[in-house]
Coordinates of C-alpha atoms in Angstrom, one line a residue:
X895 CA -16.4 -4.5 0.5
X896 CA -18.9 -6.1 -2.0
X897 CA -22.4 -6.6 -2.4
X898 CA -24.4 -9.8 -3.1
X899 CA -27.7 -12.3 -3.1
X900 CA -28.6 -14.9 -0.6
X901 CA -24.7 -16.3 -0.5
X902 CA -22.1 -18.5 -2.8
X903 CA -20.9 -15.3 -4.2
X904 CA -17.0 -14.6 -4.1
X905 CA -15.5 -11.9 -3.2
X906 CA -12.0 -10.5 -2.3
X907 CA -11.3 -9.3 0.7
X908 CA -7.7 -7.2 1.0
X909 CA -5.6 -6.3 4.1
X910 CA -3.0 -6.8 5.8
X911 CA -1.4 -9.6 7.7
X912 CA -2.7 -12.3 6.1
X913 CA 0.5 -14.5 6.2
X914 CA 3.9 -14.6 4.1
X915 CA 2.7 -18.1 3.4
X916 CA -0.7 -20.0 3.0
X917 CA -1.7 -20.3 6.9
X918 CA -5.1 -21.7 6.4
X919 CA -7.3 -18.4 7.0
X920 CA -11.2 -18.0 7.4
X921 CA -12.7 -15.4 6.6
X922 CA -16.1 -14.6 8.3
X923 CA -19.0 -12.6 6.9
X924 CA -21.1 -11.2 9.7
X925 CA -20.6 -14.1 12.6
X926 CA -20.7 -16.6 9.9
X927 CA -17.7 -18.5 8.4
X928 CA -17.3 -18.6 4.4
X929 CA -18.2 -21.5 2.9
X930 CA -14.9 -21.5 1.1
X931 CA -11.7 -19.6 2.5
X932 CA -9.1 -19.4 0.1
X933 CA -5.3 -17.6 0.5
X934 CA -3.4 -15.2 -2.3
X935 CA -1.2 -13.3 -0.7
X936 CA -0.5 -11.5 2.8
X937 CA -2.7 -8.7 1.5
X938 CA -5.7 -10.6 -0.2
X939 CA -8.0 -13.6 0.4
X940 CA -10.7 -15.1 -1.6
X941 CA -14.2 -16.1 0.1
X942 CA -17.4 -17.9 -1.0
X943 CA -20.1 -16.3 1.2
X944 CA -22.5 -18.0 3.2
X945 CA -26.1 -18.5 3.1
X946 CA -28.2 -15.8 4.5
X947 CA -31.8 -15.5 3.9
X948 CA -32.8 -12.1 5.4
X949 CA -32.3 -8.7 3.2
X950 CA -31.1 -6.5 2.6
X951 CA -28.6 -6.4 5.7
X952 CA -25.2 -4.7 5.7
X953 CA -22.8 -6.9 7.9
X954 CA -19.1 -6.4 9.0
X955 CA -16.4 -9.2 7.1
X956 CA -13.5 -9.8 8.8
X957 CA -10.5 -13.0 8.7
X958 CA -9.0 -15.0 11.2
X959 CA -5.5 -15.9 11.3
X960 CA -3.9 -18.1 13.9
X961 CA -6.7 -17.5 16.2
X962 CA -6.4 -13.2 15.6
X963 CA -9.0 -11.6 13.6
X964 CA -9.0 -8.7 12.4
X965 CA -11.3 -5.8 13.8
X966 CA -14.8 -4.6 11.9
X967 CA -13.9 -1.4 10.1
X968 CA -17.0 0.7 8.1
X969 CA -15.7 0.0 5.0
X970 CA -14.9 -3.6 5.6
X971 CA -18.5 -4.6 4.9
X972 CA -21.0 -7.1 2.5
X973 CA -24.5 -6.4 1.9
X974 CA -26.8 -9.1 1.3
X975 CA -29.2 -8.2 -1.4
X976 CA -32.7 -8.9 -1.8
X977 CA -34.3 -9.4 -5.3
X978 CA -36.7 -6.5 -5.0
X979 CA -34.3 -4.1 -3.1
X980 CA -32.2 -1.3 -5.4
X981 CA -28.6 -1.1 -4.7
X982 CA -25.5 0.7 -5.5
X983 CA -22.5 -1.5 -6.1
X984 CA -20.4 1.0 -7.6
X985 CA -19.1 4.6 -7.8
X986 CA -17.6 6.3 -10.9
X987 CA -15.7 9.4 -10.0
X988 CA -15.6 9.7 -6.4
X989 CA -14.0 12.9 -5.6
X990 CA -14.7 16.6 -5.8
X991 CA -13.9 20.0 -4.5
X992 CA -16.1 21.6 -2.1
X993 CA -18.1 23.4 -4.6
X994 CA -19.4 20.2 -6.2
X995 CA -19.7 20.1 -9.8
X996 CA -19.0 16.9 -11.3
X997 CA -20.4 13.9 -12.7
X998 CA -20.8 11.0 -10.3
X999 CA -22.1 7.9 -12.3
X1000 CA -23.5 5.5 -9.9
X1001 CA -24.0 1.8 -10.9
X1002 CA -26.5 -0.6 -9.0
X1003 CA -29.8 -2.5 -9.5
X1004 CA -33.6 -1.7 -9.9
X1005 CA -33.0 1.7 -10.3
X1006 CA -36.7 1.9 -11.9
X1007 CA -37.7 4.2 -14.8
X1008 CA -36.8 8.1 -15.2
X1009 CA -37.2 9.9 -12.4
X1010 CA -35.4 8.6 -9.7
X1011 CA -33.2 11.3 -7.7
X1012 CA -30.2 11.2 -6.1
X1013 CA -28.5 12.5 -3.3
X1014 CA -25.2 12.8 -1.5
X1015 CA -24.9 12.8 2.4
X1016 CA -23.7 15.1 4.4
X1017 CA -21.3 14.4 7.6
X1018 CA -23.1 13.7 10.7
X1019 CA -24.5 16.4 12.4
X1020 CA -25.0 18.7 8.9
X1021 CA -28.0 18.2 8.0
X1022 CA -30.0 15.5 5.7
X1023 CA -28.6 14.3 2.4
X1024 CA -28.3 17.2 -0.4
X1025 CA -30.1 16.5 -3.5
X1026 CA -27.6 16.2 -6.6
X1027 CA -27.8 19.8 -8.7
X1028 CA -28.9 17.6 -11.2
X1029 CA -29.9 13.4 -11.7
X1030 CA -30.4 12.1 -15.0
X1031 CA -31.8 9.0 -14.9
X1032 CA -29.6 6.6 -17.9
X1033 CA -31.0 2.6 -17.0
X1034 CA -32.4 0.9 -14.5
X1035 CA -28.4 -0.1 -13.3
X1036 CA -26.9 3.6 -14.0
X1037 CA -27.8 6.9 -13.2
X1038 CA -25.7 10.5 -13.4
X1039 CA -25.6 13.1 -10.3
X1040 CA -24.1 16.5 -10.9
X1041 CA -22.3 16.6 -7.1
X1042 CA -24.2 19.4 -4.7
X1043 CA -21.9 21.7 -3.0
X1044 CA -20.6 19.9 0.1
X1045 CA -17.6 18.9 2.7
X1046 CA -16.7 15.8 4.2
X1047 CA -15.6 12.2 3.3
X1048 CA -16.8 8.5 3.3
X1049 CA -20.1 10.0 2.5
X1050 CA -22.6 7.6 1.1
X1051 CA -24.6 8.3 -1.9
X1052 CA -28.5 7.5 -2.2
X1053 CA -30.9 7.0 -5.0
X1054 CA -34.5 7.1 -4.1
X1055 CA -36.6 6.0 -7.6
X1056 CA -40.2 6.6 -8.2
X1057 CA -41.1 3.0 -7.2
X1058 CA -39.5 0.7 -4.2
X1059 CA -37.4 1.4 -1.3
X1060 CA -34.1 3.7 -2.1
X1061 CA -30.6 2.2 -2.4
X1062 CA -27.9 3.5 -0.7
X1063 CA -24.1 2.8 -0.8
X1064 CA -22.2 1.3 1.9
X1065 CA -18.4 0.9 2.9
X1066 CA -15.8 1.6 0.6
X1067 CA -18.4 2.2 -2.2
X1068 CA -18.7 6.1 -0.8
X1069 CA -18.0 10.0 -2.2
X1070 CA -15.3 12.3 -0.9
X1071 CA -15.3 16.0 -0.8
X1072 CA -11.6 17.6 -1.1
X1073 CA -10.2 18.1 2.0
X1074 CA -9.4 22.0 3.6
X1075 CA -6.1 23.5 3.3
X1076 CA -4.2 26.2 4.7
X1077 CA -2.3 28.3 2.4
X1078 CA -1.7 31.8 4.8
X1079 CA -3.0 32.8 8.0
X1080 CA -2.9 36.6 9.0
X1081 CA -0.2 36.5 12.2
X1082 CA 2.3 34.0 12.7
X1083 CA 2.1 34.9 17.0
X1084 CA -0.3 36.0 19.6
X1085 CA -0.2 36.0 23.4
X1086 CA 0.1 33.0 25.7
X1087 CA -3.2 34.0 27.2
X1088 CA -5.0 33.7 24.1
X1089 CA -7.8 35.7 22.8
X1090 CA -6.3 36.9 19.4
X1091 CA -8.6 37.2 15.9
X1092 CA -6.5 35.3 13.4
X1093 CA -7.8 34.8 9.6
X1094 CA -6.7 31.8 8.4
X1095 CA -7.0 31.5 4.1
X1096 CA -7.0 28.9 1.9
X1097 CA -9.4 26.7 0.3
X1098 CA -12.3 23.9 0.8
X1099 CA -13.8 25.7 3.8
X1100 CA -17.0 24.5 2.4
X1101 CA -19.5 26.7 0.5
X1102 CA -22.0 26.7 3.1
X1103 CA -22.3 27.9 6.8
X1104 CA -21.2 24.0 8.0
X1105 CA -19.4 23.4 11.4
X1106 CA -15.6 24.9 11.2
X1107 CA -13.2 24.6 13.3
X1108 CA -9.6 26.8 13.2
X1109 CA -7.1 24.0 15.4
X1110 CA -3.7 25.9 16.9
X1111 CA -1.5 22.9 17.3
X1112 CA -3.8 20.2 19.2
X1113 CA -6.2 22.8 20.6
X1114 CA -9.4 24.3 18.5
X1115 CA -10.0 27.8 18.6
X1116 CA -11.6 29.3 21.3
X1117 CA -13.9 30.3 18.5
X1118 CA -14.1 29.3 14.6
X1119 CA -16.5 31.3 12.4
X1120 CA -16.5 30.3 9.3
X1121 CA -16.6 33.4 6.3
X1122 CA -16.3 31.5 3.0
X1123 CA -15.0 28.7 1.0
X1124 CA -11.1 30.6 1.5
X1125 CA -11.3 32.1 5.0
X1126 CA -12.1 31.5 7.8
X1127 CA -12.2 33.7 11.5
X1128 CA -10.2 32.3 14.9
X1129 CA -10.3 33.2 18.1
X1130 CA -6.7 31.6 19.4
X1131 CA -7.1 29.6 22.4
X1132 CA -4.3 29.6 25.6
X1133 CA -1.2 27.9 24.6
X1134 CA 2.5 28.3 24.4
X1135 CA 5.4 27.1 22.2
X1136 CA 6.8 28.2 18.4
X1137 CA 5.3 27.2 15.0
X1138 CA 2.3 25.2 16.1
X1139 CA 0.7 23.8 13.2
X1140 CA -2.3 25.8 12.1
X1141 CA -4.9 23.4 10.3
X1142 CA -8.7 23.6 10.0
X1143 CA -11.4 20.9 10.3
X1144 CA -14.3 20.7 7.8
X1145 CA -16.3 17.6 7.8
X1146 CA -14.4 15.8 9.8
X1147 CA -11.3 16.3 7.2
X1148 CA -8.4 18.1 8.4
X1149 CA -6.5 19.9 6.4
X1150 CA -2.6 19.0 5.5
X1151 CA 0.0 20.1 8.4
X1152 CA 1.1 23.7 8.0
X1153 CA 3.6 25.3 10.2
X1154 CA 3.1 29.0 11.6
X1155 CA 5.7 31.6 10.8

């Protein structure tokens, strides 16, 4: 993804399938073909954007091959800009456990003076965006966010100044919380009926009372209630078979496979 003016910007777009050899591609952003298509490899292409005269507007990109194009994905996207609209065009440091912490530096435009806050989102469904534990405001293209306590992934980040609409990243350009994992759980077995309390521990349960879920091979917990960032409570659902995974979901993330036993 990129992020540009009113068109005749270039930008690389990378994938997949592109062709071993120079096939003629186009590449499209929003309905609209490049002005200029150009091949690199079967991973990478080169386009020229098109006009577009209304902004800001996020809009999908994708590139035809032999009459196949490729599918819109969220983080396959280009934002046209306007010139009195902030935006974030980078992230600097873009991971961070659950408990938040570190510096995120966050690149852009029109930023305004000091003052402006930011804030990272939470996964749908959690609540509005949490404000960074602290912003310091460095230029009107750069400001610092000490990351808020969170879970989740391909969250965006926004930056609301004292002046002008706030900016807020798109596709690729997003923040990711560490993902849960499972380092014990209190019984390796339970009945076929279900109906058993199991404590799963580990870490990056999230260090607030967000949505949980304990998941017994394919099927969640008859019930998940989440106790603290390193445990959580599971009520284990019907089931049968040996060594079912036991993983659990924060934010949408699952945790890494882990076999019962």
């Amino acid at each position: 993804s990129s992020l540009g003016g009113g068109g005749g910007g270039r930008i690389l777009v990378q994938g997949k399938n592109f062709g071993l050899t120079d096939s003629n591609p186009v590449a499209f952003v929003g309905p609209t073909r490049c002005e200029a298509t150009s091949w690199t490899d079967d991973a990478a292409v080169t386009c020229v954007t098109p006009q577009w005269t209304a902004g800001p507007v996020v809009v999908p990109v994708s590139v035809e091959v032999y009459g196949q194009k490729s599918q819109e994905t969220p983080q396959a996207v280009f934002q046209f800009g306007s010139a009195k609209a902030a935006t974030i065009t980078a992230l600097a440091w873009t991971r961070a456990p659950t408990d938040g912490g570190f510096t995120i530096t966050i690149f852009g435009t029109l930023f305004g003076e000091a003052g402006a806050k930011a804030l990272v989102s939470r996964p749908p469904g959690a609540g509005p965006p949490a404000p960074c534990r602290r912003t310091r405001w460095v230029s009107e293209s750069k400001v610092l966010c000490t990351a808020p306590p969170g879970v989740g992934a391909h969250l965006p980040v926004t930056v609301r100044s004292k002046v002008g609409p706030a900016a807020s990243s798109f596709g690729s350009v997003s923040f990711d919380y560490d993902a849960p994992e499972v380092t014990s759980i209190s019984r390796s077995y339970g009945a076929i009926g279900g109906g058993m309390r199991l404590t799963v521990t580990g870490f990056g349960f999230g260090t607030e009372r967000t949505p949980v879920a304990g998941v017994i091979g394919d099927t969640d917990c008859t019930r998940s209630a989440w106790v603290s960032d390193s445990s959580l409570s599971c009520t284990t659902p019907p089931g049968q078979g040996k060594r079912d995974p036991v993983r659990v979901r924060v934010g949408g993330q699952l945790s890494p496979l882990r076999r019962g036993g």
